[in-house]
Every structure is written in structure tokens, then in C-alpha cells.
């Protein structure tokens, strides 16, 4: 068994099962990407709640694992070459876990890069833009008197939904017949947009029939249902 004690993060969040992959997260759209994939792959893992309310993400222990102070992050005791591997950034973690298990990622080179392309679309577009829209309608941005930022993010959210809607035309999932990490990365953000942010009417979500169809299929998956609630909030 590999000793995880060398990693400072384990001093704040001791591993009860050091032989399992350690997940440090919160049930946000980025956080649940990893818990959903872990549930889908059935890899054994132990979850640790990183509470924003107590600023856990700013502690030296967490920063030693995730220097950008963002969740999720993982510590895999059985990384490449049998050595422990620490990773932050949800997209990188999804790629790593897909490679580790050989699941939810096309195995041919062309399909692999096409999947990565749509993963980057989520990481660079849907996540940041939906998040900014949510800031303006749910958090402090709603007090901004200048309506131009909100208008920009509404327009950009609609544009991104349109790109996704066109991609899903005639396809079961983003990559076609096969569900994978591109879907796991994308649809927690779509769910958050129309759920937690309550922005469905604002962005005209009913205009995007294909996105609605695939979101409905996504949230019915048993691993998604479970992963969306991990880690449990206090």
C-alpha cells in the first residue's frame, strides 16, 4: 500500500481508506463531474468535503494539492507506475480517470481527440459563461446597475446552448451513441443553469429541444443521481 502521509492534504482530511482514491470536493457543477464519473466507473473512492463556508479551499493543506484553490482535486494512491498521483482541475481528472479505467472515452485516436474537443468546449465556454450568468442573477451581480454584463452573458449562454443543441441533433449523446466524459462535464452545468440559477426562462431554454432531451436522459442515470449529491453538504 502506498503511504499518503507525505501529502499535506491528508493532515487536514485523514484517509480512513488510504488504499482508495481520495476525492476532495463540493457538490457544485465542477465538483460533481468527478463524483459522477467515479460512480459510473465504480472505482473505490473516499470523499472529503471541502467547505467554502469555512474557507477550506484556502487552507495550506488544500492549496498543497490544488494551488488554484479550486475543487475538485484527487489523490490516487495507485497512480501511474504504482505511485500516488495528485491532480486538480476537473477536466484533467476526467481525462485521467477515463484513461485509468478505459471507460467513457473513445479508444481510437480520432474519437479521443473529438471527445477532448467537446470537453474543452465545456471547460472554456459553458462552465465560465454559465457561471458568470449565475453570478449576475443569483449572487452579488444582481446589484449591478449596469445591465450590459448581464445582457452579454445571457446572449453568450444562448449561443453556447445553440452550439450544443446543433451538436446533439440526431445523436443520443455529445459523442453520438456512446455516453462519456464530454456529457459528464457538460450536463451538470446545464442542470445548474436551469435549476439552481433558475435561468431557464431568461435564456429561452425551451428553444433548445435537443439539450432538454439529453439533460432529461442524463439526470435519470443512477450514477448521476448518486454523484450529484456527493459529497453531502452538512
Short mmCIF file of C-alpha atoms in Angstrom, two decimals:
data_model
loop_
_atom_site.label_atom_id
_atom_site.label_comp_id
_atom_site.label_asym_id
_atom_site.label_seq_id
_atom_site.Cartn_x
_atom_site.Cartn_y
_atom_site.Cartn_z
CA UNK A 1 0.00 0.00 0.00
CA UNK A 2 1.32 3.46 -0.87
CA UNK A 3 1.74 5.85 2.05
CA UNK A 4 -0.32 9.02 1.59
CA UNK A 5 1.08 10.66 4.73
CA UNK A 6 3.64 12.52 2.63
CA UNK A 7 0.82 14.64 1.18
CA UNK A 8 -0.07 17.58 3.49
CA UNK A 9 -3.74 17.42 2.47
CA UNK A 10 -4.11 14.19 4.44
CA UNK A 11 -3.29 16.01 7.68
CA UNK A 12 -6.50 18.04 7.39
CA UNK A 13 -8.53 15.27 5.79
CA UNK A 14 -7.11 11.95 7.08
CA UNK A 15 -7.69 8.97 4.81
CA UNK A 16 -9.74 6.30 6.54
CA UNK A 17 -9.22 4.09 3.48
CA UNK A 18 -5.76 5.02 2.14
CA UNK A 19 -5.92 2.28 -0.46
CA UNK A 20 -8.79 4.11 -2.21
CA UNK A 21 -8.76 7.15 -4.44
CA UNK A 22 -9.26 10.28 -2.32
CA UNK A 23 -11.70 12.92 -3.62
CA UNK A 24 -11.70 16.47 -2.22
CA UNK A 25 -14.77 18.25 -3.47
CA UNK A 26 -18.10 20.01 -3.06
CA UNK A 27 -21.35 19.30 -4.91
CA UNK A 28 -21.00 22.15 -7.41
CA UNK A 29 -21.22 21.59 -11.19
CA UNK A 30 -17.44 21.18 -11.38
CA UNK A 31 -17.27 19.03 -8.28
CA UNK A 32 -19.96 16.56 -9.30
CA UNK A 33 -18.29 15.86 -12.63
CA UNK A 34 -15.77 13.72 -10.77
CA UNK A 35 -18.16 12.09 -8.30
CA UNK A 36 -20.45 11.14 -11.20
CA UNK A 37 -17.60 9.58 -13.17
CA UNK A 38 -16.38 7.72 -10.08
CA UNK A 39 -19.88 6.36 -9.57
CA UNK A 40 -20.14 5.42 -13.25
CA UNK A 41 -16.78 3.59 -13.21
CA UNK A 42 -17.36 2.08 -9.75
CA UNK A 43 -13.80 2.84 -8.72
CA UNK A 44 -13.43 2.65 -4.93
CA UNK A 45 -13.01 6.13 -3.50
CA UNK A 46 -13.24 8.12 -0.30
CA UNK A 47 -14.79 11.57 -0.36
CA UNK A 48 -13.82 14.62 1.69
CA UNK A 49 -15.99 17.73 1.86
CA UNK A 50 -14.17 20.98 1.09
CA UNK A 51 -16.42 23.59 2.66
CA UNK A 52 -16.48 27.06 1.12
CA UNK A 53 -18.31 28.35 4.20
CA UNK A 54 -15.23 27.68 6.35
CA UNK A 55 -12.80 28.61 3.55
CA UNK A 56 -11.32 25.11 3.40
CA UNK A 57 -10.19 25.81 -0.15
CA UNK A 58 -7.81 28.50 1.10
CA UNK A 59 -6.04 26.34 3.71
CA UNK A 60 -2.38 25.42 3.20
CA UNK A 61 -3.30 21.74 3.16
CA UNK A 62 -5.76 22.12 0.30
CA UNK A 63 -3.51 24.53 -1.60
CA UNK A 64 -0.74 21.93 -1.45
CA UNK A 65 -2.99 19.74 -3.58
CA UNK A 66 -4.84 22.37 -5.62
CA UNK A 67 -2.71 25.53 -5.93
CA UNK A 68 -5.53 27.33 -7.77
CA UNK A 69 -7.72 26.82 -4.65
CA UNK A 70 -10.50 25.23 -6.72
CA UNK A 71 -12.38 21.99 -6.27
CA UNK A 72 -12.35 19.18 -7.19
CA UNK A 73 -8.99 17.56 -6.60
CA UNK A 74 -7.95 13.95 -6.19
CA UNK A 75 -5.17 11.90 -4.68
CA UNK A 76 -4.86 8.46 -6.25
CA UNK A 77 -2.68 6.03 -4.26
CA UNK A 78 -2.47 3.81 -7.34
CA UNK A 79 -1.32 6.27 -9.98
CA UNK A 80 0.93 5.67 -12.98
CA UNK A 81 3.78 3.31 -12.20
CA UNK A 82 2.05 2.35 -8.96
CA UNK A 83 2.94 5.67 -7.33
CA UNK A 84 0.48 8.15 -5.77
CA UNK A 85 -0.75 10.88 -8.11
CA UNK A 86 -2.31 14.20 -7.07
CA UNK A 87 -4.43 16.10 -9.60
CA UNK A 88 -6.55 19.24 -9.67
CA UNK A 89 -8.78 20.70 -12.46
CA UNK A 90 -11.94 18.75 -13.23
CA UNK A 91 -11.18 18.30 -16.93
CA UNK A 92 -7.76 16.82 -16.24
CA UNK A 93 -9.26 14.50 -13.63
CA UNK A 94 -11.95 13.28 -16.04
CA UNK A 95 -9.32 12.50 -18.67
CA UNK A 96 -7.15 10.71 -16.13
CA UNK A 97 -9.98 8.56 -14.79
CA UNK A 98 -11.19 7.71 -18.30
CA UNK A 99 -7.67 6.62 -19.23
CA UNK A 100 -7.19 4.74 -15.96
CA UNK A 101 -10.37 2.70 -16.42
CA UNK A 102 -10.62 2.58 -20.21
CA UNK A 103 -14.24 3.74 -19.86
CA UNK A 104 -16.35 6.68 -21.10
CA UNK A 105 -13.74 7.78 -23.65
CA UNK A 106 -13.32 6.71 -27.27
CA UNK A 107 -10.34 4.40 -27.63
CA UNK A 108 -9.43 5.34 -31.21
CA UNK A 109 -7.24 8.42 -31.68
CA UNK A 110 -9.75 10.40 -33.73
CA UNK A 111 -12.60 9.74 -31.30
CA UNK A 112 -10.36 10.55 -28.35
CA UNK A 113 -9.45 13.96 -29.70
CA UNK A 114 -13.02 14.71 -30.71
CA UNK A 115 -14.06 13.94 -27.13
CA UNK A 116 -11.32 16.19 -25.77
CA UNK A 117 -12.52 18.92 -28.12
CA UNK A 118 -16.00 18.87 -26.56
CA UNK A 119 -14.54 18.61 -23.07
CA UNK A 120 -12.58 21.80 -23.79
CA UNK A 121 -15.78 23.40 -25.12
CA UNK A 122 -17.29 22.89 -21.69
CA UNK A 123 -14.20 23.95 -19.79
CA UNK A 124 -13.60 27.10 -21.79
CA UNK A 125 -17.15 28.08 -22.68
CA UNK A 126 -20.12 26.56 -20.92
CA UNK A 127 -18.63 26.49 -17.43
CA UNK A 128 -17.25 30.03 -17.28
CA UNK A 129 -20.14 31.67 -19.14
CA UNK A 130 -22.94 29.88 -17.29
CA UNK A 131 -21.12 30.61 -14.06
CA UNK A 132 -20.88 34.32 -14.81
CA UNK A 133 -24.55 34.44 -15.76
CA UNK A 134 -25.36 32.73 -12.48
CA UNK A 135 -23.29 35.31 -10.61
CA UNK A 136 -25.30 38.15 -12.10
CA UNK A 137 -28.72 36.70 -11.43
CA UNK A 138 -28.14 34.82 -8.17
CA UNK A 139 -25.28 36.43 -6.28
CA UNK A 140 -23.73 39.89 -6.00
CA UNK A 141 -24.06 40.68 -9.69
CA UNK A 142 -27.79 41.25 -9.29
CA UNK A 143 -26.95 44.54 -7.55
CA UNK A 144 -25.04 45.83 -10.58
CA UNK A 145 -26.93 48.75 -12.11
CA UNK A 146 -25.19 48.39 -15.47
CA UNK A 147 -27.23 45.77 -17.36
CA UNK A 148 -24.69 45.27 -20.13
CA UNK A 149 -22.74 42.48 -18.36
CA UNK A 150 -25.91 40.51 -17.72
CA UNK A 151 -27.02 41.01 -21.32
CA UNK A 152 -23.66 39.78 -22.56
CA UNK A 153 -23.78 36.60 -20.50
CA UNK A 154 -27.40 35.86 -21.44
CA UNK A 155 -26.52 36.20 -25.12
CA UNK A 156 -23.42 34.06 -24.75
CA UNK A 157 -25.29 31.38 -22.80
CA UNK A 158 -27.87 31.22 -25.58
CA UNK A 159 -25.13 30.99 -28.21
CA UNK A 160 -23.43 28.11 -26.37
CA UNK A 161 -26.74 26.30 -25.90
CA UNK A 162 -27.29 26.66 -29.63
CA UNK A 163 -23.90 25.11 -30.40
CA UNK A 164 -24.68 22.21 -28.08
CA UNK A 165 -28.20 21.81 -29.46
CA UNK A 166 -26.92 21.53 -33.03
CA UNK A 167 -24.30 19.01 -31.96
CA UNK A 168 -26.96 16.81 -30.33
CA UNK A 169 -29.25 16.80 -33.37
CA UNK A 170 -29.55 13.15 -34.38
CA UNK A 171 -27.28 11.99 -31.56
CA UNK A 172 -28.05 10.27 -28.26
CA UNK A 173 -25.11 11.98 -26.56
CA UNK A 174 -22.43 14.51 -27.43
CA UNK A 175 -20.25 11.82 -28.99
CA UNK A 176 -23.14 10.06 -30.69
CA UNK A 177 -24.40 6.71 -29.43
CA UNK A 178 -21.92 6.49 -26.56
CA UNK A 179 -22.21 8.40 -23.29
CA UNK A 180 -18.90 9.70 -21.98
CA UNK A 181 -16.86 12.32 -20.21
CA UNK A 182 -17.99 15.13 -22.52
CA UNK A 183 -21.55 14.59 -21.28
CA UNK A 184 -20.43 14.21 -17.67
CA UNK A 185 -18.58 17.54 -17.93
CA UNK A 186 -21.36 19.44 -19.68
CA UNK A 187 -24.73 18.49 -18.28
CA UNK A 188 -24.15 19.32 -14.60
CA UNK A 189 -23.67 22.91 -15.81
CA UNK A 190 -26.82 22.81 -17.95
CA UNK A 191 -28.74 21.41 -14.98
CA UNK A 192 -27.37 24.16 -12.75
CA UNK A 193 -28.32 26.85 -15.27
CA UNK A 194 -31.99 25.91 -15.29
CA UNK A 195 -32.12 24.58 -11.73
CA UNK A 196 -30.06 26.39 -9.11
CA UNK A 197 -29.69 29.59 -11.17
CA UNK A 198 -33.33 29.42 -12.35
CA UNK A 199 -32.25 30.98 -15.65
CA UNK A 200 -34.30 28.78 -17.99
CA UNK A 201 -36.80 31.47 -18.92
CA UNK A 202 -34.09 34.14 -19.14
CA UNK A 203 -32.07 32.19 -21.73
CA UNK A 204 -35.11 30.74 -23.51
CA UNK A 205 -34.21 27.16 -22.60
CA UNK A 206 -37.34 25.79 -24.26
CA UNK A 207 -35.81 26.78 -27.61
CA UNK A 208 -33.16 24.06 -27.24
CA UNK A 209 -35.12 20.84 -27.60
CA UNK A 210 -32.10 18.58 -28.08
CA UNK A 211 -30.35 19.91 -24.98
CA UNK A 212 -33.55 19.42 -22.96
CA UNK A 213 -33.89 15.85 -24.24
CA UNK A 214 -30.34 14.84 -23.35
CA UNK A 215 -30.42 16.62 -19.98
CA UNK A 216 -33.52 14.58 -19.09
CA UNK A 217 -31.72 11.35 -20.03
CA UNK A 218 -28.60 12.39 -18.12
CA UNK A 219 -30.31 13.09 -14.79
CA UNK A 220 -32.10 9.72 -14.92
CA UNK A 221 -28.86 7.73 -14.84
CA UNK A 222 -28.46 6.07 -11.41
CA UNK A 223 -24.79 7.06 -11.12
CA UNK A 224 -25.70 10.66 -11.93
CA UNK A 225 -28.44 10.71 -9.30
CA UNK A 226 -25.95 9.50 -6.70
CA UNK A 227 -22.99 11.57 -7.89
CA UNK A 228 -24.96 14.83 -7.86
CA UNK A 229 -25.28 14.54 -4.08
CA UNK A 230 -21.60 13.76 -3.38
CA UNK A 231 -20.17 14.99 -1.16
CA UNK A 232 -23.16 15.57 1.06
CA UNK A 233 -23.41 19.07 2.42
CA UNK A 234 -23.63 19.41 6.23
#
